[in-house]
mmCIF file of C-alpha atoms in Angstrom:
data_model
loop_
_atom_site.group_PDB
_atom_site.id
_atom_site.type_symbol
_atom_site.label_atom_id
_atom_site.label_comp_id
_atom_site.label_asym_id
_atom_site.label_seq_id
_atom_site.Cartn_x
_atom_site.Cartn_y
_atom_site.Cartn_z
ATOM 1 C CA MET A 25 9.250 48.511 17.118
ATOM 2 C CA GLN A 26 7.917 47.291 20.113
ATOM 3 C CA LEU A 27 9.260 48.372 23.780
ATOM 4 C CA ALA A 28 8.261 47.165 26.744
ATOM 5 C CA VAL A 29 9.333 47.748 30.415
ATOM 6 C CA PRO A 30 9.220 44.555 32.447
ATOM 7 C CA GLN A 31 9.708 44.392 36.151
ATOM 8 C CA PRO A 32 13.390 43.063 36.957
ATOM 9 C CA THR A 33 14.266 39.907 35.271
ATOM 10 C CA ALA A 34 16.538 37.127 34.949
ATOM 11 C CA LEU A 35 18.497 37.277 31.283
ATOM 12 C CA ARG A 36 17.113 34.144 29.147
ATOM 13 C CA LEU A 37 16.688 35.226 25.895
ATOM 14 C CA THR A 38 14.628 33.926 22.957
ATOM 15 C CA PHE A 39 15.771 34.594 19.547
ATOM 16 C CA ILE A 40 13.410 34.634 16.604
ATOM 17 C CA THR A 41 14.766 35.736 12.978
ATOM 18 C CA PHE A 42 12.182 36.168 9.995
ATOM 19 C CA GLY A 43 13.339 36.267 6.580
ATOM 20 C CA ALA A 44 15.464 34.242 4.061
ATOM 21 C CA THR A 45 18.851 35.398 4.747
ATOM 22 C CA GLY A 46 18.754 36.695 7.990
ATOM 23 C CA MET A 47 20.350 40.379 9.952
ATOM 24 C CA ASP A 48 24.292 40.508 9.874
ATOM 25 C CA ILE A 49 25.047 38.892 13.085
ATOM 26 C CA ARG A 50 26.849 41.826 14.476
ATOM 27 C CA LYS A 51 23.781 43.526 14.600
ATOM 28 C CA VAL A 52 22.049 41.163 16.606
ATOM 29 C CA LYS A 53 25.214 40.665 18.674
ATOM 30 C CA LYS A 54 24.614 44.377 19.556
ATOM 31 C CA LEU A 55 20.797 44.434 19.945
ATOM 32 C CA ILE A 56 21.610 41.498 22.617
ATOM 33 C CA GLU A 57 24.032 43.707 24.661
ATOM 34 C CA LEU A 58 21.451 46.639 24.476
ATOM 35 C CA LEU A 59 18.766 44.372 26.091
ATOM 36 C CA GLU A 60 20.992 42.940 28.619
ATOM 37 C CA GLU A 61 21.795 46.509 29.389
ATOM 38 C CA SER A 62 18.535 47.611 29.958
ATOM 39 C CA ASN A 63 14.706 46.950 31.233
ATOM 40 C CA ILE A 64 13.571 46.268 27.834
ATOM 41 C CA SER A 65 12.275 42.742 27.677
ATOM 42 C CA GLU A 66 11.344 42.598 24.259
ATOM 43 C CA ILE A 67 13.152 44.274 21.046
ATOM 44 C CA GLU A 68 12.231 43.763 17.404
ATOM 45 C CA ILE A 69 13.730 45.208 14.231
ATOM 46 C CA GLN A 70 12.908 45.383 10.426
ATOM 47 C CA GLU A 71 14.818 46.008 7.556
ATOM 48 C CA GLY A 72 13.498 45.346 4.612
ATOM 49 C CA GLU A 73 11.804 42.191 4.260
ATOM 50 C CA GLU A 74 13.978 40.766 7.307
ATOM 51 C CA SER A 75 13.146 41.244 10.929
ATOM 52 C CA VAL A 76 14.603 39.798 14.104
ATOM 53 C CA ARG A 77 12.896 39.544 17.327
ATOM 54 C CA ILE A 78 14.708 39.517 20.720
ATOM 55 C CA SER A 79 12.844 39.021 23.823
ATOM 56 C CA ARG A 80 14.063 38.323 27.781
ATOM 57 C CA HIS A 81 11.347 35.959 30.003
ATOM 58 C CA PRO A 82 11.028 36.755 33.314
ATOM 59 C CA ASN A 83 12.202 34.732 35.915
ATOM 60 C CA GLY A 84 14.275 32.216 33.524
ATOM 61 C CA ALA A 85 11.156 30.954 32.234
ATOM 62 C CA THR A 86 10.973 29.668 28.527
ATOM 63 C CA TRP A 87 8.289 29.417 26.090
ATOM 64 C CA GLN A 88 6.113 26.212 26.030
ATOM 65 C CA PRO A 89 4.017 25.069 23.744
ATOM 66 C CA GLN A 90 0.448 25.677 24.795
ATOM 67 C CA PRO A 91 -2.023 22.370 25.091
ATOM 68 C CA MET A 92 -4.660 22.030 21.953
ATOM 69 C CA PRO A 93 -8.486 23.350 23.460
ATOM 70 C CA GLN A 94 -10.139 20.038 24.568
ATOM 71 C CA TYR A 95 -13.450 19.921 23.003
ATOM 72 C CA ALA A 96 -16.356 18.412 24.952
ATOM 73 C CA GLN A 97 -17.177 15.113 23.307
ATOM 74 C CA MET A 98 -21.005 14.220 22.461
ATOM 75 C CA ALA A 99 -22.182 11.037 23.972
ATOM 76 C CA PRO A 100 -22.753 8.259 21.414
ATOM 77 C CA MET A 101 -25.945 8.061 19.516
ATOM 78 C CA GLN A 102 -28.469 5.432 20.408
ATOM 79 C CA GLN A 103 -28.577 3.546 16.865
ATOM 80 C CA ALA A 104 -32.248 1.840 16.117
ATOM 81 C CA PRO A 105 -31.813 -1.924 15.759
ATOM 82 C CA ALA A 106 -31.411 -2.847 12.287
ATOM 83 C CA GLN A 107 -34.442 -4.116 10.137
ATOM 84 C CA PRO A 108 -33.702 -6.498 7.507
ATOM 85 C CA SER A 109 -33.949 -4.548 4.026
ATOM 86 C CA ALA A 110 -33.829 -7.201 1.405
ATOM 87 C CA PRO A 111 -34.326 -11.006 1.593
ATOM 88 C CA ALA A 112 -31.433 -12.976 2.035
ATOM 89 C CA ALA A 113 -31.437 -14.124 -1.767
ATOM 90 C CA GLU A 114 -30.507 -10.671 -2.495
ATOM 91 C CA ALA A 115 -27.698 -10.575 -0.282
ATOM 92 C CA GLU A 116 -25.663 -13.486 -1.716
ATOM 93 C CA SER A 117 -23.880 -13.048 -4.947
ATOM 94 C CA PRO A 118 -25.117 -12.671 -8.158
ATOM 95 C CA SER A 119 -23.952 -15.977 -9.043
ATOM 96 C CA ALA A 120 -25.865 -17.880 -6.519
ATOM 97 C CA SER A 121 -29.432 -17.515 -9.102
ATOM 98 C CA TYR A 122 -27.193 -19.971 -11.401
ATOM 99 C CA GLN A 123 -26.925 -23.627 -11.693
ATOM 100 C CA GLY A 124 -23.195 -23.585 -12.870
ATOM 101 C CA GLU A 125 -19.917 -22.431 -11.492
ATOM 102 C CA ALA A 126 -18.841 -18.605 -11.555
ATOM 103 C CA VAL A 127 -15.466 -17.738 -12.858
ATOM 104 C CA ASN A 128 -14.191 -15.445 -10.281
ATOM 105 C CA SER A 129 -11.704 -12.324 -11.121
ATOM 106 C CA PRO A 130 -8.202 -13.344 -9.666
ATOM 107 C CA MET A 131 -7.395 -9.188 -9.171
ATOM 108 C CA VAL A 132 -8.830 -6.103 -8.993
ATOM 109 C CA GLY A 133 -9.086 -4.481 -12.599
ATOM 110 C CA THR A 134 -10.904 -3.985 -15.289
ATOM 111 C CA PHE A 135 -13.415 -6.228 -17.162
ATOM 112 C CA TYR A 136 -13.155 -6.470 -20.878
ATOM 113 C CA ARG A 137 -15.484 -9.233 -22.754
ATOM 114 C CA SER A 138 -13.171 -8.947 -26.317
ATOM 115 C CA PRO A 139 -9.452 -8.675 -26.921
ATOM 116 C CA ALA A 140 -9.762 -5.314 -28.367
ATOM 117 C CA PRO A 141 -12.123 -2.371 -28.829
ATOM 118 C CA GLY A 142 -14.980 -3.653 -31.494
ATOM 119 C CA ALA A 143 -13.616 -6.951 -31.694
ATOM 120 C CA LYS A 144 -15.742 -10.353 -31.175
ATOM 121 C CA SER A 145 -16.085 -11.180 -27.505
ATOM 122 C CA PHE A 146 -14.531 -14.046 -25.875
ATOM 123 C CA VAL A 147 -17.646 -15.999 -25.263
ATOM 124 C CA GLU A 148 -21.622 -15.244 -25.469
ATOM 125 C CA VAL A 149 -24.432 -16.552 -23.384
ATOM 126 C CA GLY A 150 -25.222 -20.355 -24.311
ATOM 127 C CA ASP A 151 -21.670 -20.642 -25.823
ATOM 128 C CA THR A 152 -19.725 -24.044 -24.926
ATOM 129 C CA VAL A 153 -16.371 -23.610 -23.841
ATOM 130 C CA LYS A 154 -13.752 -25.892 -22.780
ATOM 131 C CA GLN A 155 -11.116 -25.916 -19.868
ATOM 132 C CA GLY A 156 -8.537 -23.483 -20.962
ATOM 133 C CA ASP A 157 -10.260 -21.094 -23.244
ATOM 134 C CA THR A 158 -10.170 -17.645 -22.742
ATOM 135 C CA VAL A 159 -13.723 -16.022 -21.546
ATOM 136 C CA CYS A 160 -12.576 -12.873 -20.734
ATOM 137 C CA ILE A 161 -9.642 -10.215 -20.016
ATOM 138 C CA VAL A 162 -8.861 -8.388 -16.358
ATOM 139 C CA GLU A 163 -6.516 -5.598 -17.024
ATOM 140 C CA ALA A 164 -4.772 -4.702 -13.929
ATOM 141 C CA MET A 165 -1.223 -2.299 -13.793
ATOM 142 C CA LYS A 166 -1.865 -1.856 -17.763
ATOM 143 C CA MET A 167 -1.511 -5.781 -18.658
ATOM 144 C CA MET A 168 -4.260 -7.823 -20.068
ATOM 145 C CA ASN A 169 -4.743 -10.793 -17.889
ATOM 146 C CA GLN A 170 -6.440 -13.691 -19.980
ATOM 147 C CA ILE A 171 -8.799 -15.676 -17.859
ATOM 148 C CA GLU A 172 -9.611 -18.657 -19.076
ATOM 149 C CA ALA A 173 -12.055 -21.364 -18.224
ATOM 150 C CA ASP A 174 -11.662 -23.689 -15.301
ATOM 151 C CA ARG A 175 -13.993 -26.338 -17.051
ATOM 152 C CA ASP A 176 -15.966 -27.367 -19.999
ATOM 153 C CA GLY A 177 -19.629 -26.515 -19.954
ATOM 154 C CA VAL A 178 -22.157 -23.950 -21.282
ATOM 155 C CA VAL A 179 -21.781 -20.088 -20.504
ATOM 156 C CA GLU A 180 -25.102 -19.345 -18.511
ATOM 157 C CA ALA A 181 -24.456 -15.953 -17.693
ATOM 158 C CA ILE A 182 -22.179 -13.203 -17.626
ATOM 159 C CA LEU A 183 -22.756 -10.705 -14.630
ATOM 160 C CA VAL A 184 -20.287 -7.695 -15.340
ATOM 161 C CA GLU A 185 -20.846 -5.346 -18.248
ATOM 162 C CA ASP A 186 -17.730 -4.655 -20.709
ATOM 163 C CA GLY A 187 -15.258 -1.919 -19.230
ATOM 164 C CA GLU A 188 -16.327 -2.580 -15.736
ATOM 165 C CA PRO A 189 -13.920 -2.891 -12.560
ATOM 166 C CA VAL A 190 -13.906 -5.763 -11.084
ATOM 167 C CA GLU A 191 -12.734 -6.832 -7.356
ATOM 168 C CA PHE A 192 -10.652 -9.554 -6.197
ATOM 169 C CA ASP A 193 -12.737 -13.254 -6.390
ATOM 170 C CA GLN A 194 -15.466 -11.183 -7.817
ATOM 171 C CA PRO A 195 -18.081 -13.827 -10.083
ATOM 172 C CA MET A 196 -17.868 -12.467 -13.716
ATOM 173 C CA ILE A 197 -19.093 -15.334 -16.049
ATOM 174 C CA VAL A 198 -20.916 -18.684 -15.132
ATOM 175 C CA ILE A 199 -20.783 -21.598 -16.614
ATOM 176 C CA ALA A 200 -22.752 -24.756 -16.251
#
């Protein structure tokens, strides 16, 4: 129990309870009356796992949250001028080095070359494909989406490994 004798104060009570069920309200009212009649500014009572703290604030002041401490900000770092790290040809997409047109992923998902694990791939490099032939599968949200060739031609390159994730509009297969 904490007791403190304050200077004369205006009656402004703060009531804080701890515990799951709270104390008997009659006991709490009695504590408030005792606080009003005395010069005690704060009282805390604990019964088992429950406790109550009643305090009187001087001059009608109320509790105010304290502002968060302000930390000094560091000056922004000066960045060195960017130096080209690779030739522009490397910055382009992998399909740029091939003669044909890429079949791009229509969605984010997982690239599969065959309809099932261990099954024959839809296409191999050098295969001839017709417009509408299935060239791969992109799995998205447990749905297997068959991706078709958008033109006739020969498969020049397969740019993604089986089971790898693909992004929207990522080149997957080049058809020349």
